[in-house]
Amino acid sequence: MNPEQVPITRLEGVGEARAQDLAKMGIKSMLDLMMYFPYRYEDYRIQPIHTLEHDQRATVRGTIYGPVSLAWFGKKKSRISAKLEVEGIQLTLVWFNQPYLKNKLHAGMSIVLSGKWDRHRLQLTVERTFLTAEEQKRAQGQLEPVYSVSGAIKSYSLRKWIKQAFVQYGRSVKEVLPTELVDRYKLMGRAEAMYRLHFPKDQYIGELGRRRMVYEELFLYQLKLVAWREQNRTVSTGIEHQFTDELLKPLIDGLPFPLTGAQNRVVKEILRDMRAVGAMNRLVQGDVGSGKTVVAAIALYASYLSGYQGAMMVPTEILAEQHLQSLTELLAPLGVTLVPLTGRMTVGEKREALASIADGLADIVVGTHALIQEGVDYAKLGLVITDEQHRFGVKQRAHLRAKGETPDVLYMTATPIPRTLSITAFGDMDVSVIDEMPRGRQPVQTHWVKPSTWEKVISFIDQACSTGHQAYVICPLIEESEKVDLANAHEIYEQLKVVLSQYQIGLLHGKMAAREKDEVMRAYAANDVQVLVSTTVVEVGVNVPNATVMVIYDANRFGLAQLHQLRGRVGRGSAAATCILVADPNSENGVERMRVMTETTDGFEIARRDLELRGPGDFFGFKQSGLPEFKVADLMEDVQILETARNDAATLLRADDFWQRTDLADLHQWLQAEEAKRENVD
Ligand code: ADP
Ligand code: MG
């Protein structure tokens, strides 16, 4: 009987109530139980005395000698004291609050004990006492699994049930991996590997079991992603954009600069996708300042030339405004009509925009999420580009598809995503990387200073502005301490107005009315304002190449990714630029972040360090992460297995006989079920 189909209530001792608790832990079938792996192991194997470490858990075997005494402190608290001889050395033993052991302990008995070791006093504070030979043998035998539990479920009952499940159903666990892969890597069989994850016997066997399950988990996940990607590529409902390179020339030749090699390569990849039958689903990664906007402009123009509309979606109003402006500069002279569409347009403006989108007068629409909302009907949507957005999710894609539209989709991000995360979170996409900066850029010089040097920071700003450049001063604004933060920003603004009175100072924060924000931003872009004091609204995408100084106040309150984004606002022209981090971090982690920022400007290196400091779960922050939760795999540790599994999955799936192989029937079925689940998101 396939354990996937056996309800958990078949186990001895599991009735309705227990089954409900188990269900809350995600355990419904016998297979779920067998796959509910421990999060750590208790190691009760006996250690030689000289290997014990101070303040760590230790397990020893010895002989009790002398009296065993029990002392009470009040009604509830007690202490048992005794002596133990181990390898000819005498140790002190104490048991807190376990008075019932008093009568079971006596001089001359051989015993195994586990607890916390104090090297200075030669003392063991006992937590587990193994009295009988049976218990002692078991303790020595293996690592003991510890499970995360909820409700009335106890870790030791789980242990018992899991053992029972393996005894009864272990032989019915089906292999899911193709035989050739199991053979190639000499992988442990599935049932055994699952069992060894619970009861590893020793570290080596446990590791073999874990590696097998990690491989399986990553292989299946990648197989699914690759299948989706292939499917996107081959669906015949995609748009075959038709345009010639000749027609694109006026745009490319008219640029004030030649494209970098990387831009050229990425443009080629995009145009190839657009011409192909299938729907494009491509992610473009390029560090801040690598020049993603022109790449977007070329793709949009190609869509226009093919007779389709393009939509460019960005996360903020300011960015929408700015993109509209730079795209208009590039494309309007070529006869392209661009319209904005944002949440804060007046009803009249919106009605007009919607009408022009619906009747096809608008060639390119630039805006926020409003772009794909209900009530927006495109005459002929051919291309959607999203900028600075991790996931314009599966959901929104499904939304568009449901409207009967399968436009090409291009995602642009400046967040350098380490490869492990990118092939996991974005494994169903093709990825292009703009890994080259435009010529003439100098890396931003970064300094970390203490708040007490604020005066010096101000004179540095003064100096930069006196040579015709501009500066940002960024203050954190975090919701929990919003009032204080806003006050800070205001205070700095007022101060700078006085001490830098020869310049125009601007203030920008999220609480301002939209029009005010635009005005400040426009004034700054036109150099009517020289110093912009701002909260993090300028974080993503803002482009004012004349700005050469970025001061980040209380920099330790930002994460690395955010600091990198902020720093990327300067150094966008040919002049040298400086970033000053003003911070007095009160944590190790904060100091480390400041250090990383002063050490490197390489976005990928920063992302790697960020990942180390935060771990993959937090990496994408509160944004919809797109990262799956793995049962066994660890994205930091299992990089190599991930790469291997991905290659194997792709090779297997692309083999001509994949769908004909009868030995893979289970895998086919599983893929189809996953595909059905994917279609149903919403
Ligand atoms: P990001 O990738 O951060 O969105 P942008 O597209 O805003 O970068 O480009 C940053 C700046 O670099 C802009 O001022 C842009 O005009 C300029 N730029 C883009 N491509 C090139 C190039 N090939 N050579 C020189 N400057 C370029
Ligand atoms: Mg950009």
XYZ file of C-alpha atoms and ligand atoms in Angstrom:
710
model
C 0.000 0.000 0.000
C 1.429 3.355 -1.066
C 2.084 5.310 2.164
C 0.903 8.449 0.426
C -2.614 7.012 0.489
C -2.589 5.675 4.025
C -4.151 8.006 6.579
C -2.175 8.705 9.694
C -4.932 7.289 11.915
C -3.810 3.805 10.926
C -1.022 4.201 13.445
C -1.384 2.738 16.884
C -2.076 5.503 19.366
C -3.191 8.089 16.796
C -6.871 8.893 17.120
C -8.926 11.796 15.841
C -7.530 14.385 18.266
C -3.914 13.496 17.576
C -4.593 13.348 13.862
C -5.870 16.909 14.023
C -2.747 18.107 15.778
C -0.649 16.296 13.230
C -2.626 17.827 10.385
C -1.701 21.255 11.722
C 1.914 20.235 11.322
C 1.200 19.299 7.718
C 1.096 15.565 8.397
C -1.909 13.760 6.948
C -0.632 10.649 5.267
C 1.885 8.071 6.339
C 4.284 9.499 3.751
C 3.923 12.981 5.234
C 4.948 11.526 8.562
C 7.909 9.708 7.092
C 8.963 12.954 5.418
C 8.621 15.040 8.574
C 12.316 15.380 9.234
C 13.964 16.424 12.500
C 15.503 19.890 12.687
C 18.409 18.688 14.780
C 19.783 15.656 16.553
C 20.657 15.040 20.127
C 23.996 13.368 20.363
C 24.213 11.033 23.375
C 27.259 9.145 22.281
C 29.831 8.757 25.004
C 32.810 11.073 24.809
C 36.300 10.694 26.259
C 36.893 13.196 29.043
C 39.630 15.136 27.240
C 37.263 15.990 24.355
C 34.628 17.673 26.515
C 34.203 21.357 25.904
C 33.423 23.920 28.534
C 29.784 25.008 28.660
C 28.761 22.454 26.030
C 26.592 19.390 26.249
C 28.581 16.282 27.122
C 27.829 12.595 27.605
C 30.065 10.414 29.797
C 30.102 6.897 31.259
C 31.481 6.304 34.739
C 30.966 4.845 38.165
C 29.239 6.603 41.042
C 31.128 6.561 44.318
C 30.555 7.971 47.789
C 27.198 9.193 49.093
C 24.350 10.495 46.954
C 22.766 13.442 48.765
C 19.531 15.289 48.179
C 18.930 18.848 49.371
C 15.655 20.790 49.193
C 15.267 24.537 48.713
C 11.677 25.302 49.506
C 8.954 22.984 48.303
C 9.782 22.741 44.634
C 13.498 23.190 44.229
C 15.969 20.455 44.895
C 19.494 19.367 44.158
C 21.106 15.950 44.101
C 24.894 15.821 44.433
C 27.252 12.903 43.858
C 30.683 12.001 42.583
C 31.542 10.116 39.446
C 34.751 8.437 38.462
C 35.569 8.485 34.758
C 38.837 7.237 33.346
C 40.376 7.588 36.800
C 39.265 11.198 37.114
C 36.755 12.336 39.737
C 33.933 14.620 38.714
C 31.160 16.354 40.599
C 27.595 15.646 39.523
C 24.547 17.772 40.182
C 20.915 17.169 39.270
C 18.522 20.060 39.688
C 14.869 19.383 40.425
C 14.890 15.669 39.741
C 14.408 14.391 43.341
C 12.850 11.112 42.159
C 16.298 9.980 41.015
C 17.624 9.969 44.575
C 16.582 6.384 45.285
C 17.735 5.084 41.951
C 21.296 6.287 42.279
C 23.793 4.515 44.485
C 27.502 4.129 44.932
C 29.206 1.578 42.728
C 26.721 1.715 39.870
C 27.900 2.162 36.297
C 25.942 4.879 34.574
C 25.726 7.086 31.464
C 24.967 10.764 31.988
C 24.441 13.700 29.709
C 24.432 17.370 30.601
C 26.337 20.595 30.615
C 30.058 20.455 31.308
C 31.883 22.942 33.521
C 35.574 22.465 32.964
C 36.733 24.745 35.765
C 34.846 22.937 38.490
C 35.047 19.525 36.831
C 31.310 19.401 37.196
C 28.501 17.986 35.084
C 25.001 19.428 35.462
C 22.984 16.378 34.481
C 20.011 16.669 32.155
C 19.577 13.071 30.992
C 20.268 10.023 33.108
C 20.578 6.632 31.431
C 20.076 4.105 34.195
C 19.503 0.714 32.620
C 21.796 -1.147 30.286
C 19.050 -0.993 27.677
C 18.851 2.800 27.891
C 22.597 3.120 27.858
C 22.939 1.041 24.751
C 20.311 3.039 22.926
C 21.969 6.313 23.880
C 25.242 5.109 22.452
C 23.746 3.676 19.339
C 22.779 6.777 17.449
C 21.884 10.390 17.198
C 18.433 11.102 18.536
C 16.143 13.143 16.289
C 14.464 16.252 17.675
C 11.316 17.441 15.901
C 9.514 20.705 15.886
C 6.124 19.908 17.337
C 2.863 21.635 18.111
C -0.294 20.978 20.061
C -0.234 17.917 22.277
C 2.325 16.167 20.110
C 5.610 15.304 21.779
C 8.904 14.797 20.036
C 9.297 11.317 21.523
C 5.871 10.153 20.378
C 6.669 11.335 16.888
C 9.867 9.338 17.060
C 7.910 6.252 18.001
C 5.259 6.722 15.307
C 7.823 7.377 12.635
C 9.649 4.165 13.520
C 6.360 2.305 13.357
C 5.524 3.864 9.986
C 8.828 2.727 8.526
C 8.393 -0.784 9.851
C 4.964 -1.098 8.246
C 5.316 0.985 5.085
C 9.047 1.435 4.483
C 9.058 -1.203 1.760
C 6.205 0.530 -0.076
C 8.022 3.846 -0.490
C 8.443 4.383 -4.220
C 11.611 5.568 -5.849
C 10.935 8.814 -7.701
C 14.295 9.476 -9.300
C 15.184 7.953 -12.673
C 17.377 4.887 -12.208
C 20.211 6.318 -14.261
C 20.600 9.213 -11.819
C 20.461 7.016 -8.744
C 23.171 4.890 -10.340
C 25.304 7.746 -11.545
C 25.643 9.348 -8.132
C 25.372 6.084 -6.189
C 22.519 7.625 -4.277
C 21.075 5.904 -1.267
C 17.669 4.389 -1.983
C 14.718 6.601 -1.185
C 13.220 4.713 1.743
C 16.582 4.173 3.376
C 17.594 7.803 2.937
C 14.329 8.956 4.496
C 14.878 6.585 7.384
C 18.454 7.704 7.881
C 17.416 11.321 8.091
C 15.440 10.360 11.159
C 17.785 7.774 12.584
C 21.241 8.390 11.189
C 23.201 5.784 13.170
C 26.284 7.942 12.646
C 27.141 11.205 10.988
C 28.426 9.620 7.798
C 25.325 7.550 7.129
C 23.158 10.519 8.065
C 24.981 12.702 5.589
C 24.536 10.148 2.800
C 20.822 10.091 3.510
C 20.609 13.838 3.610
C 22.473 14.293 0.346
C 20.127 11.905 -1.381
C 17.040 13.740 -0.112
C 18.508 17.169 -0.908
C 19.234 16.014 -4.432
C 15.718 14.647 -4.817
C 14.118 17.800 -3.499
C 16.137 20.147 -5.683
C 15.877 17.890 -8.707
C 12.091 17.739 -8.543
C 11.829 21.465 -7.986
C 14.105 22.239 -10.899
C 12.349 19.714 -13.104
C 9.134 21.590 -12.519
C 10.684 24.978 -13.260
C 12.402 23.770 -16.390
C 9.156 22.199 -17.560
C 7.349 25.512 -17.091
C 10.071 27.356 -18.886
C 9.980 24.972 -21.832
C 6.261 25.285 -21.939
C 6.408 29.068 -22.083
C 8.861 28.816 -24.880
C 6.740 26.550 -26.999
C 3.179 27.738 -26.435
C 1.903 28.726 -29.813
C -0.249 31.505 -28.395
C 2.786 33.738 -27.825
C 3.395 36.735 -30.030
C 5.799 36.606 -32.943
C 7.031 40.174 -33.049
C 8.117 41.188 -36.520
C 10.601 43.957 -37.120
C 13.947 44.316 -38.841
C 17.249 45.401 -37.345
C 17.284 48.078 -40.000
C 14.190 49.674 -38.479
C 15.774 49.710 -35.010
C 18.846 51.553 -36.246
C 17.522 55.115 -35.939
C 16.987 54.570 -32.216
C 20.324 52.881 -31.519
C 22.367 55.211 -33.715
C 20.646 58.213 -32.197
C 21.778 57.391 -28.653
C 24.324 59.815 -27.201
C 26.595 56.846 -26.449
C 27.449 53.454 -27.937
C 25.891 50.486 -26.139
C 28.237 48.496 -23.965
C 29.076 44.952 -25.014
C 26.823 43.596 -22.300
C 23.911 45.819 -23.322
C 24.334 44.671 -26.911
C 24.334 41.026 -25.923
C 21.270 41.373 -23.718
C 19.392 43.339 -26.391
C 20.099 40.511 -28.841
C 18.763 37.922 -26.423
C 15.601 39.931 -25.871
C 14.969 40.570 -29.543
C 15.448 36.886 -30.310
C 12.813 35.997 -27.696
C 10.429 38.596 -29.060
C 10.685 37.247 -32.578
C 10.143 33.669 -31.418
C 6.754 31.964 -31.301
C 6.718 31.342 -27.563
C 6.101 33.960 -24.922
C 9.214 35.675 -23.620
C 9.773 35.266 -19.907
C 13.136 36.844 -19.263
C 14.851 38.391 -16.299
C 17.460 41.075 -16.886
C 19.833 41.599 -14.020
C 22.070 44.604 -14.094
C 23.710 46.412 -11.240
C 22.610 49.971 -10.550
C 23.825 52.256 -13.298
C 24.530 49.481 -15.780
C 22.042 51.035 -18.213
C 18.865 48.997 -18.170
C 16.602 51.818 -19.325
C 17.916 51.984 -22.893
C 17.636 48.224 -23.134
C 13.982 48.549 -22.163
C 13.523 51.352 -24.668
C 14.861 49.219 -27.508
C 12.555 46.328 -26.637
C 9.564 48.671 -26.424
C 10.442 50.197 -29.743
C 10.689 46.759 -31.338
C 7.216 45.990 -30.046
C 5.926 49.263 -31.453
C 7.524 48.543 -34.831
C 5.731 45.194 -34.873
C 2.420 46.924 -34.430
C 1.938 46.112 -30.751
C 1.630 48.144 -27.588
C 4.154 48.042 -24.793
C 3.656 48.577 -21.070
C 6.351 49.524 -18.604
C 5.507 48.901 -14.976
C 7.481 50.388 -12.087
C 6.999 50.322 -8.308
C 6.710 54.046 -7.517
C 5.118 57.152 -8.954
C 8.407 59.024 -8.983
C 9.999 56.298 -11.014
C 7.052 56.197 -13.402
C 7.455 59.908 -13.959
C 11.155 59.586 -14.564
C 10.888 56.613 -16.903
C 8.166 58.331 -18.871
C 10.480 61.258 -19.301
C 13.558 59.323 -20.396
C 11.549 57.029 -22.674
C 9.797 60.012 -24.202
C 13.156 61.654 -24.926
C 14.304 58.527 -26.713
C 11.139 57.438 -28.488
C 8.856 60.416 -29.111
C 11.142 61.812 -31.849
C 10.623 58.521 -33.677
C 6.870 59.003 -33.701
C 5.978 56.854 -30.692
C 3.099 57.992 -28.475
C 3.683 57.483 -24.745
C 1.091 57.881 -22.002
C 1.323 57.620 -18.230
C -1.054 55.574 -16.109
C -0.740 55.819 -12.367
C -3.008 55.430 -9.384
C -3.033 59.101 -8.592
C -4.093 60.569 -11.913
C -7.358 62.493 -11.816
C -10.455 60.698 -12.965
C -10.480 62.718 -16.156
C -6.832 62.062 -16.919
C -7.301 58.401 -16.297
C -10.361 58.145 -18.485
C -8.443 59.746 -21.309
C -5.455 57.449 -20.838
C -7.654 54.346 -20.689
C -9.427 55.363 -23.880
C -6.173 55.822 -25.745
C -4.908 52.455 -24.490
C -8.099 50.741 -25.556
C -8.259 52.220 -29.035
C -4.545 51.778 -29.667
C -3.611 55.457 -29.867
C -1.205 54.906 -27.005
C 1.823 52.944 -28.178
C 3.584 52.719 -24.853
C 2.101 53.024 -21.389
C 4.304 53.798 -18.407
C 2.988 53.478 -14.907
C 2.565 51.660 -11.657
C 0.538 48.580 -10.845
C -2.495 50.371 -12.250
C -1.260 49.098 -15.606
C -2.579 45.618 -15.231
C -5.578 46.279 -13.107
C -9.170 45.603 -13.810
C -10.619 47.944 -16.396
C -7.434 48.403 -18.358
C -7.973 47.005 -21.808
C -5.221 47.054 -24.319
C -5.926 47.199 -28.017
C -2.929 44.997 -28.766
C -0.579 44.379 -25.870
C 2.664 42.807 -27.036
C 5.242 43.465 -24.335
C 5.226 44.060 -20.593
C 8.368 45.265 -18.860
C 8.568 45.484 -15.110
C 11.365 47.447 -13.554
C 12.846 46.980 -10.101
C 10.302 44.416 -9.172
C 11.264 41.036 -7.919
C 8.177 39.289 -8.905
C 5.469 40.459 -11.062
C 4.213 37.170 -9.939
C 2.797 34.113 -11.419
C -0.515 35.560 -10.316
C -0.345 38.676 -12.431
C 0.864 36.673 -15.364
C -2.126 34.390 -14.949
C -4.256 37.518 -14.753
C -3.027 38.705 -18.120
C -3.337 35.260 -19.611
C -6.910 35.073 -18.374
C -7.634 38.209 -20.379
C -6.571 36.227 -23.417
C -3.280 38.012 -23.700
C 0.076 36.296 -23.721
C 2.453 39.220 -24.078
C 6.191 38.861 -23.904
C 7.362 39.673 -20.397
C 10.666 41.176 -19.362
C 11.660 41.687 -15.745
C 14.415 44.101 -14.861
C 16.115 44.152 -11.550
C 19.095 45.948 -10.084
C 19.142 43.640 -7.098
C 22.053 41.389 -7.777
C 20.679 37.991 -6.973
C 23.176 35.278 -6.168
C 22.940 32.493 -8.688
C 21.616 29.920 -6.249
C 18.689 32.113 -5.397
C 18.131 33.220 -8.927
C 17.860 29.729 -10.379
C 15.575 28.802 -7.540
C 13.277 31.782 -7.406
C 13.476 32.540 -11.115
C 14.314 29.133 -12.477
C 11.337 29.191 -14.797
C 12.766 32.228 -16.582
C 15.613 32.891 -18.907
C 18.158 35.180 -17.352
C 20.302 37.867 -18.977
C 22.972 39.707 -17.071
C 24.316 43.175 -17.867
C 27.679 42.603 -16.257
C 29.519 45.628 -17.564
C 29.364 49.302 -16.639
C 29.347 52.061 -19.256
C 32.843 53.300 -19.971
C 34.298 56.146 -17.965
C 32.517 55.306 -14.732
C 34.609 55.535 -11.605
C 33.666 53.462 -8.612
C 32.042 55.464 -5.850
C 34.456 56.202 -2.993
C 32.810 55.137 0.224
C 33.659 56.374 3.700
C 32.211 55.444 7.030
C 32.253 58.237 9.612
C 30.889 58.748 13.125
C 28.011 61.188 13.688
C 30.365 63.456 15.655
C 32.022 64.461 12.364
C 28.769 65.841 10.934
C 30.301 69.328 10.499
C 32.955 67.882 8.231
C 30.326 66.045 6.229
C 28.543 69.334 5.673
C 31.684 71.065 4.443
C 32.248 68.150 2.078
C 28.776 68.711 0.627
C 29.586 72.400 0.363
C 32.733 71.642 -1.607
C 30.958 69.365 -4.082
C 28.198 71.890 -4.693
C 30.704 74.696 -5.178
C 32.057 72.799 -8.209
C 28.558 72.619 -9.696
C 27.582 69.164 -8.468
C 24.678 68.033 -6.324
C 24.218 65.925 -3.213
C 21.704 63.618 -1.574
C 21.270 63.378 2.166
C 19.227 60.277 2.993
C 17.558 59.765 6.347
C 15.957 56.472 7.281
C 12.246 56.398 7.712
C 10.986 53.319 9.356
C 7.356 52.907 10.107
C 7.722 52.016 13.779
C 9.590 55.205 14.545
C 8.071 57.288 11.811
C 7.510 60.425 13.877
C 11.059 60.647 15.167
C 12.435 59.826 11.734
C 10.396 62.520 10.023
C 11.503 64.987 12.659
C 15.099 64.005 11.921
C 14.695 64.628 8.226
C 13.061 67.984 8.905
C 15.762 68.943 11.344
C 18.568 68.176 8.934
C 16.710 70.045 6.222
C 16.344 73.129 8.417
C 19.962 72.952 9.484
C 21.277 72.683 5.941
C 19.089 75.585 4.838
C 20.973 77.713 7.359
C 24.528 76.465 7.034
C 24.431 75.953 3.257
C 22.336 79.014 2.546
C 24.143 79.705 -0.732
C 22.400 76.616 -2.214
C 18.829 75.511 -2.658
C 17.908 72.689 -0.319
C 14.994 70.379 -1.078
C 13.034 68.017 1.140
C 11.376 64.845 -0.061
C 9.463 62.247 1.913
C 6.655 59.790 1.438
C 4.125 61.832 3.418
C 4.213 64.705 0.950
C 1.494 65.151 -1.631
C 2.311 63.595 -4.955
C 2.521 66.875 -6.818
C 4.887 68.323 -4.236
C 7.118 65.298 -4.604
C 7.186 65.634 -8.367
C 8.040 69.278 -8.090
C 10.955 68.683 -5.755
C 12.218 65.824 -7.901
C 11.943 67.860 -11.062
C 13.736 70.799 -9.458
C 16.507 68.485 -8.343
C 16.833 66.888 -11.773
C 17.098 70.390 -13.290
C 19.729 71.399 -10.719
C 17.429 74.089 -9.334
C 17.914 72.283 -6.056
C 21.458 71.319 -5.138
C 21.013 69.350 -1.956
C 18.141 66.930 -1.590
C 17.276 65.762 1.900
C 15.150 62.702 1.483
C 13.807 59.578 3.063
C 14.219 56.423 1.045
C 11.736 57.313 -1.681
C 14.731 57.849 -3.953
C 15.970 54.352 -3.362
C 15.158 52.717 -6.633
C 15.932 53.874 -10.109
C 16.201 57.642 -9.702
C 18.686 59.046 -12.180
C 20.362 62.435 -11.683
C 23.874 62.004 -13.109
C 25.061 65.405 -11.873
C 24.730 64.301 -8.249
C 28.095 63.158 -6.919
C 27.631 62.984 -3.168
C 25.439 60.517 -1.291
C 25.282 61.028 2.447
C 23.399 58.320 4.326
C 22.456 59.325 7.821
C 22.079 56.563 10.433
C 23.322 54.203 7.758
C 23.376 51.250 10.136
C 19.596 51.203 10.071
C 19.599 50.103 6.445
C 20.256 46.653 5.073
C 23.085 46.037 2.656
C 20.927 45.715 -0.427
C 19.279 49.027 0.338
C 22.575 50.782 1.013
C 23.876 49.508 -2.294
C 20.784 50.810 -4.088
C 21.128 54.190 -2.414
C 24.795 54.468 -3.243
C 23.913 53.618 -6.827
C 22.134 56.986 -7.118
C 25.562 58.627 -7.493
C 28.450 57.763 -9.771
C 26.080 57.724 -12.723
C 28.062 60.280 -14.722
C 31.736 60.595 -15.566
C 32.650 62.674 -12.488
C 34.062 60.980 -9.381
C 31.474 60.368 -6.697
C 31.508 59.833 -2.965
C 29.251 58.036 -0.537
C 29.447 58.909 3.145
C 27.915 56.558 5.666
C 27.194 58.367 8.903
C 26.705 55.705 11.520
C 27.464 54.538 14.992
C 26.283 50.936 14.814
C 25.576 49.225 18.099
C 25.722 45.701 16.767
C 28.337 43.413 15.282
C 26.105 42.996 12.263
C 25.848 46.760 11.757
C 29.619 47.185 11.900
C 29.976 44.369 9.383
C 27.544 46.045 6.995
C 29.464 49.344 7.124
C 32.671 47.445 6.510
C 31.271 45.599 3.490
C 30.106 48.881 1.983
C 33.526 50.478 2.293
C 35.251 47.399 0.941
C 33.382 46.797 -2.299
C 31.069 48.366 -4.856
C 30.406 45.080 -6.618
C 26.711 44.371 -6.338
C 27.118 40.615 -6.527
C 29.731 40.578 -3.816
C 27.454 42.694 -1.646
C 24.551 40.370 -2.305
C 26.696 37.416 -1.309
C 27.685 39.071 1.965
C 24.101 40.125 2.541
C 22.984 36.558 2.110
C 25.566 35.448 4.659
C 24.425 38.026 7.156
C 20.727 37.475 6.698
C 20.163 34.027 5.257
C 18.071 33.257 2.186
C 14.695 33.564 3.864
C 15.249 37.214 4.604
C 17.136 38.029 1.481
C 14.194 39.317 -0.471
C 12.885 41.043 2.609
C 9.191 41.488 2.924
C 8.703 41.603 -0.796
C 6.971 38.584 -2.186
C 9.944 36.370 -2.178
C 9.216 33.729 -4.750
C 11.453 31.428 -2.776
C 10.079 28.018 -1.931
C 10.561 26.456 1.468
C 12.627 23.351 1.279
C 12.333 20.481 3.707
C 15.939 19.381 3.593
C 17.876 21.515 1.148
C 19.767 24.552 2.357
C 20.342 27.126 -0.365
C 23.533 28.359 1.229
C 25.096 24.972 1.736
C 23.820 22.892 -1.109
C 24.865 25.104 -3.991
C 26.654 22.336 -5.789
C 23.854 19.837 -5.540
C 21.518 22.544 -6.809
C 23.626 23.148 -9.909
C 23.915 19.441 -10.601
C 20.221 18.815 -10.044
C 19.296 21.657 -12.360
C 21.489 20.364 -15.167
C 20.197 16.838 -14.727
C 16.586 18.011 -14.716
C 17.074 20.009 -17.904
C 18.875 17.174 -19.686
C 16.262 14.641 -18.717
C 13.329 16.817 -19.694
C 14.788 17.795 -23.034
C 15.546 14.230 -24.057
C 13.230 13.228 -26.903
C 11.926 10.183 -25.112
C 11.130 11.854 -21.781
C 7.357 11.709 -22.162
C 7.481 8.222 -23.660
C 9.419 6.543 -20.878
C 7.109 4.207 -19.023
C 9.523 3.937 -16.105
C 8.934 7.645 -15.466
C 5.148 7.453 -15.382
C 5.042 8.638 -11.761
C 7.209 11.601 -12.588
C 4.995 12.537 -15.542
C 1.953 12.356 -13.340
C 3.572 14.496 -10.681
C 4.587 17.135 -13.222
C 1.078 17.303 -14.597
C -0.371 17.714 -11.123
C 2.090 20.536 -10.394
C 1.168 22.214 -13.666
C -2.498 22.098 -12.719
C -1.717 23.687 -9.350
C 0.224 26.437 -11.097
C -2.691 27.356 -13.322
C -4.929 27.690 -10.307
C -3.055 30.385 -8.440
C -5.054 33.416 -7.522
P 19.975 51.441 -14.369
O 20.518 50.180 -14.929
O 20.408 51.664 -12.966
O 18.506 51.589 -14.573
P 20.081 53.622 -16.191
O 19.440 52.933 -17.315
O 19.272 54.606 -15.430
O 20.705 52.584 -15.197
O 21.413 54.264 -16.728
C 22.279 54.998 -15.891
C 22.958 56.121 -16.650
O 23.889 55.582 -17.585
C 21.987 56.949 -17.439
O 22.347 58.292 -17.305
C 22.191 56.474 -18.871
O 21.891 57.463 -19.797
C 23.644 56.113 -18.890
N 24.011 55.055 -19.840
C 23.301 53.953 -20.144
N 23.945 53.192 -21.053
C 25.107 53.830 -21.320
C 26.243 53.559 -22.189
N 26.285 52.451 -22.946
N 27.269 54.431 -22.191
C 27.220 55.534 -21.414
N 26.216 55.871 -20.598
C 25.156 55.027 -20.543
Mg 16.683 51.709 -13.839
